[in-house]
Short mmCIF file of C-alpha atoms in Angstrom, two decimals:
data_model
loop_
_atom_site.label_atom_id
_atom_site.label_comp_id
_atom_site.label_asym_id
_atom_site.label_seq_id
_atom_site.Cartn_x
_atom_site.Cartn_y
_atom_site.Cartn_z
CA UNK A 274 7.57 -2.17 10.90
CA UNK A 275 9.38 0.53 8.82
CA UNK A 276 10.92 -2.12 6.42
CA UNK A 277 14.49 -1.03 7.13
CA UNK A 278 15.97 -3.96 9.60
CA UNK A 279 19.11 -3.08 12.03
CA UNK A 280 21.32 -5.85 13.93
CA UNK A 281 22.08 -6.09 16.29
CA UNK A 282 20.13 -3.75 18.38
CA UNK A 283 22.66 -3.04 21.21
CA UNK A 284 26.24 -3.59 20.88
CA UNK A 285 28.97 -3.58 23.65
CA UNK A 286 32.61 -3.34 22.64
CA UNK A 287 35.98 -2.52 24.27
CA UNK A 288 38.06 0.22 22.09
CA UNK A 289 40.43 -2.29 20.43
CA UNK A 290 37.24 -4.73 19.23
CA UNK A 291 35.94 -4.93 15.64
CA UNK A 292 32.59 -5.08 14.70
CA UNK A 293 30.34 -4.29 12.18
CA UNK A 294 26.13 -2.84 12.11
CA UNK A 295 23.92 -4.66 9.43
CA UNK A 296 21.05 -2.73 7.89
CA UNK A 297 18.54 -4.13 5.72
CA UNK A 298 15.85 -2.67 3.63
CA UNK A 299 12.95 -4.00 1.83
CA UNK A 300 11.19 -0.75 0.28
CA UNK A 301 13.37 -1.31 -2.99
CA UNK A 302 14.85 2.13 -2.22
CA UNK A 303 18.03 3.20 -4.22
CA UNK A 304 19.69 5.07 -1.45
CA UNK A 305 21.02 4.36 2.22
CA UNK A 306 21.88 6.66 4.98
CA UNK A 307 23.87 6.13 7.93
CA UNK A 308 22.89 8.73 11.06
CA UNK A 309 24.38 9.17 14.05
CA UNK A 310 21.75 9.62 17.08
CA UNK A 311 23.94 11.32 20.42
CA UNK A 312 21.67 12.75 23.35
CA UNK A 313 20.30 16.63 23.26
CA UNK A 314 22.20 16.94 19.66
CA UNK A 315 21.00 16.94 15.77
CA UNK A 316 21.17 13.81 14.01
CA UNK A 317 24.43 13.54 12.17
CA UNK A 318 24.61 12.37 9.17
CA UNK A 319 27.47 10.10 8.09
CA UNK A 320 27.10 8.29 4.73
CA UNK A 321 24.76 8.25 1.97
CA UNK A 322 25.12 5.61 -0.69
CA UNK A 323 22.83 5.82 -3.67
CA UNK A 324 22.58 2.67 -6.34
CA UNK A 325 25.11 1.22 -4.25
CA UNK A 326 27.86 4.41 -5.05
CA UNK A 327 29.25 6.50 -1.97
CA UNK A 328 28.32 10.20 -2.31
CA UNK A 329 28.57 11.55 1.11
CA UNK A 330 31.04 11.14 3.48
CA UNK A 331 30.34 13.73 6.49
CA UNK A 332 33.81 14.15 7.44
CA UNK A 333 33.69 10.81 9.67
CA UNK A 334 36.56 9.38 11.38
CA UNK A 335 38.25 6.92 9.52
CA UNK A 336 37.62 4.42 12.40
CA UNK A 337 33.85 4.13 10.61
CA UNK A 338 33.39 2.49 7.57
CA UNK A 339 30.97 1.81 5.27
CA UNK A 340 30.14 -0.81 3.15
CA UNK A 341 26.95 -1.82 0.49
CA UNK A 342 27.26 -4.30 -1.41
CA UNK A 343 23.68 -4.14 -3.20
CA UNK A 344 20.91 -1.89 -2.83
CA UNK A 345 19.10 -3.77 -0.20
CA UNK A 346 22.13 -4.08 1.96
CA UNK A 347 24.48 -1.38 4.01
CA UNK A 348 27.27 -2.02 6.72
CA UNK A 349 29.26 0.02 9.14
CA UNK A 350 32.57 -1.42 9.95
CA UNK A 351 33.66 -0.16 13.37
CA UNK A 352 37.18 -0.62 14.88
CA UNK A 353 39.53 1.40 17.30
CA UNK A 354 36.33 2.86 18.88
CA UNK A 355 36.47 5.37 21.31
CA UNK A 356 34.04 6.27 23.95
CA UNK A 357 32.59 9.16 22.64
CA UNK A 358 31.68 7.06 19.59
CA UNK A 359 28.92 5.70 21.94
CA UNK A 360 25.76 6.86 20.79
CA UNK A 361 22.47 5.20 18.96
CA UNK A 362 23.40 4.73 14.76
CA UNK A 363 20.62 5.20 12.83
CA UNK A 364 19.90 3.57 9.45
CA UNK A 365 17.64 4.89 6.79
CA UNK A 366 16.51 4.62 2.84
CA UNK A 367 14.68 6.74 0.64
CA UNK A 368 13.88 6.60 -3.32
CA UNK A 369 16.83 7.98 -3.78
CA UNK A 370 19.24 11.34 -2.98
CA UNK A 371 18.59 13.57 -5.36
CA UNK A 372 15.23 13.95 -4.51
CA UNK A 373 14.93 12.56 -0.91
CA UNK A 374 11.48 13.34 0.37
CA UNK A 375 10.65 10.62 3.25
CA UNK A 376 13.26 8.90 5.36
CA UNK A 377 12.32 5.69 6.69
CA UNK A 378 14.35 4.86 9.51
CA UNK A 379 15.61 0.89 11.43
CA UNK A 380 15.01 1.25 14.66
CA UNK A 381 19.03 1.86 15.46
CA UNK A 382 21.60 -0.30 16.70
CA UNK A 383 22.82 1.41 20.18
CA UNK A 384 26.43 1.13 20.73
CA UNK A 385 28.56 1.23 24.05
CA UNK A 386 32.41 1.58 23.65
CA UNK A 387 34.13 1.07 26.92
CA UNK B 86 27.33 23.97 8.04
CA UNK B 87 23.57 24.30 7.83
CA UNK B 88 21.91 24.59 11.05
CA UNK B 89 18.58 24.48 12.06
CA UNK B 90 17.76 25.86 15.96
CA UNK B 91 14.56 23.69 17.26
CA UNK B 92 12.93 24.81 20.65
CA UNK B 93 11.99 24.18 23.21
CA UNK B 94 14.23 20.91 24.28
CA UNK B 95 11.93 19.71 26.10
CA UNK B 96 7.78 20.45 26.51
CA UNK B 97 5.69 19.44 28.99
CA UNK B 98 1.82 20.03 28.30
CA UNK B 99 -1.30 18.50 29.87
CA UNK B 100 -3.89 16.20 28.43
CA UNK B 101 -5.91 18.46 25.63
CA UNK B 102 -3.37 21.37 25.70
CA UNK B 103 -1.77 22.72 22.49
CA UNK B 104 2.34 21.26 21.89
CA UNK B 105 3.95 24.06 19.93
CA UNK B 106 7.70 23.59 18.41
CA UNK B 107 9.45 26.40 16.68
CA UNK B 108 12.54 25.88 14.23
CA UNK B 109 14.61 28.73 12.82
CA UNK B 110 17.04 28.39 10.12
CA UNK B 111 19.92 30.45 7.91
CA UNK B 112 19.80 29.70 4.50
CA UNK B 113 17.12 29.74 1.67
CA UNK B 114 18.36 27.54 -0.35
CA UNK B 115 15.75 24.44 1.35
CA UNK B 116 12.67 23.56 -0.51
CA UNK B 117 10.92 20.77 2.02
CA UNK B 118 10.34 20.77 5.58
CA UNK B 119 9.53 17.71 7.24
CA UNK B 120 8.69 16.88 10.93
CA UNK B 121 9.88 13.46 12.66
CA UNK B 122 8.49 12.10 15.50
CA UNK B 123 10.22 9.03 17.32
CA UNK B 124 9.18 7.31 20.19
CA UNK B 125 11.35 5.78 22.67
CA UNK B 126 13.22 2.92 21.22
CA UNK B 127 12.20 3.33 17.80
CA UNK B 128 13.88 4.84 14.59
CA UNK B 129 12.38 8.86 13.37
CA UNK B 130 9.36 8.37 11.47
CA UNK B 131 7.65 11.42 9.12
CA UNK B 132 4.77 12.83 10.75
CA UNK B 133 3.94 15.76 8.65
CA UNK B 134 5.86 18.09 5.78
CA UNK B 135 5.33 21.31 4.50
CA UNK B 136 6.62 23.18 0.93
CA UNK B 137 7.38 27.17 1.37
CA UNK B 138 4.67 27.78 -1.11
CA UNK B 139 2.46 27.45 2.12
CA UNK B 140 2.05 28.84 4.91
CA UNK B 141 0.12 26.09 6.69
CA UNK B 142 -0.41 22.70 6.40
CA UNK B 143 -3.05 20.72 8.50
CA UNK B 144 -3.23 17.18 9.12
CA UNK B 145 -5.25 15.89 11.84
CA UNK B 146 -4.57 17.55 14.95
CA UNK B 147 -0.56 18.24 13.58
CA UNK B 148 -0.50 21.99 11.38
CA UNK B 149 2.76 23.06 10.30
CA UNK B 150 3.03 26.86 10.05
CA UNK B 151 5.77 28.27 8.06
CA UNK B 152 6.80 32.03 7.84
CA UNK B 153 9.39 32.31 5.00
CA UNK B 154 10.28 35.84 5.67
CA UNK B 155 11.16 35.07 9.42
CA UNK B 156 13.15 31.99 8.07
CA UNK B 157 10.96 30.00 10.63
CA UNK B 158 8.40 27.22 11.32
CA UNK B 159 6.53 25.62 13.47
CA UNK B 160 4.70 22.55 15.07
CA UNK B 161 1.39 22.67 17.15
CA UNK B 162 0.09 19.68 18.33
CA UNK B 163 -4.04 20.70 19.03
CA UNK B 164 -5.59 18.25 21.91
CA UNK B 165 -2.38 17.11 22.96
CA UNK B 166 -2.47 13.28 23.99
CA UNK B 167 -0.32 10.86 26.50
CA UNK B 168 0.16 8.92 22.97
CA UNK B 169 1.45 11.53 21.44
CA UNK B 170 4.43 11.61 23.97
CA UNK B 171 7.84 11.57 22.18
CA UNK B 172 10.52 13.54 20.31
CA UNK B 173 9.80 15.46 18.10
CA UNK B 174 12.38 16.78 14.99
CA UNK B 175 12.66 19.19 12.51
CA UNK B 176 14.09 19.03 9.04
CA UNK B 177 15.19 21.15 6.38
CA UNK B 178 15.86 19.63 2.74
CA UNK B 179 19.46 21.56 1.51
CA UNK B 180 20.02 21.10 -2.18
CA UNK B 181 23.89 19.77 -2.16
CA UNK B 182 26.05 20.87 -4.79
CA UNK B 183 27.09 17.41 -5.54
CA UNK B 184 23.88 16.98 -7.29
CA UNK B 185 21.89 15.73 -4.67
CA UNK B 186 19.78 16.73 -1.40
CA UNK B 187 19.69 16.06 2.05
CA UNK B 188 17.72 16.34 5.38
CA UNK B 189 19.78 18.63 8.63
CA UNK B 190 17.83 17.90 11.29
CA UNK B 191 17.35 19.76 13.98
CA UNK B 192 18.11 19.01 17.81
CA UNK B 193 14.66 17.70 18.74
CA UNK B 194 11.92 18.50 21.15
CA UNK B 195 10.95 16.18 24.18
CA UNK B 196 7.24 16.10 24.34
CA UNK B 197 5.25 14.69 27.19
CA UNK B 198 1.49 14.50 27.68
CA UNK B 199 0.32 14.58 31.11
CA UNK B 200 -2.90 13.11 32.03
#
């Protein structure tokens, strides 16, 4: 138990669906990171929100987006999906961004677009 | 964009052998280098991280070398273990220009320990 919570853990959806990924973290961290997990490649990072502000956006499709509405709390809004966009998405928190030392990760939320 | 190079993809290694994984990067301008390790169906979890005012870190059977000149460093895993089967990533901390930092991982390393 990492203390960062992901739901759901898989997701199916059809390109024209919405649907959205729930994190949750309990460490009292001030910043949230979305990743994006695809086979044999780096982990991407996609958002980073600290004290509930977004100050990265990794040049991600508008089809993603984000959403934290307190601290403890961070969304991804998906709709218009395309297959490629199938991968495992990886939430994490830290103390914060401008000194990020240890990432603690959820577990992911692995998404199939069809 | 930053890049860091990990190798091997993938590493297989019997039961007591040594796991080494090398990373390479381009820039200087990093100042922590952490290792994940994740195991099948869980989020990357910190194993072990090294500053490049050291050249080696030890914890356990994990060391970290780092060579600063070479722009490289490195993983060994000393009595490798069927436990300690999973992927393995490296990390370099880039200060951001927008006033903050943050991790570029690299590809990861497959790791399995035969018995």
């Amino acid at each position: 138990e990492t203390g960062v919570t992901q739901t759901p853990r898989h997701l199916v959806m059809g390109m024209t669906n919405k649907k959205s990924l729930k994190c949750e973290q309990h460490l009292g961290h001030n910043a949230m990171y979305w990743y994006k997990q695809s086979a044999k490649k780096p982990l991407e990072l996609m958002f980073v929100y600290s004290l509930e502000e977004r100050v990265e956006n990794n040049s991600v499709p508008s089809r993603f987006s984000p959403e934290c509405p307190n601290s403890s709390h961070l969304f991804l809004h998906l709709h218009t999906l395309q297959p490629e966009d199938s991968a495992l998405y990886l939430c994490a928190s830290s103390q914060g961004p401008k000194v990020p030392g240890e990432l603690f990760f959820g577990e992911g939320s692995r998404l199939t677009v069809l | 964009q930053q890049q860091v190079k990990q190798s091997p993809q993938s590493l297989i290694v019997q039961k007591g052998g040594i796991s080494i994984i090398n990373c390479a990067y381009e820039n200087t301008a990093f100042d922590y280098f952490p290792w994940y390790q994740q195991f099948p169906g869980k989020g990357p979890a910190l194993l072990i991280a090294i500053r490049p005012d050291v050249s080696e870190k030890k914890e356990g059977r994990f060391t970290i070398s780092f060579n600063k000149s070479a722009k490289q460093f490195s993983l060994h895993i000393m009595d490798s273990q069927p436990g300690d089967s999973a992927t393995y990533f490296c990390a370099i901390r880039f200060w951001f220009s927008g006033g903050y930092n943050k991790l570029i991982f690299g590809a990861g390393t497959r790791l399995a320990v035969h018995p």
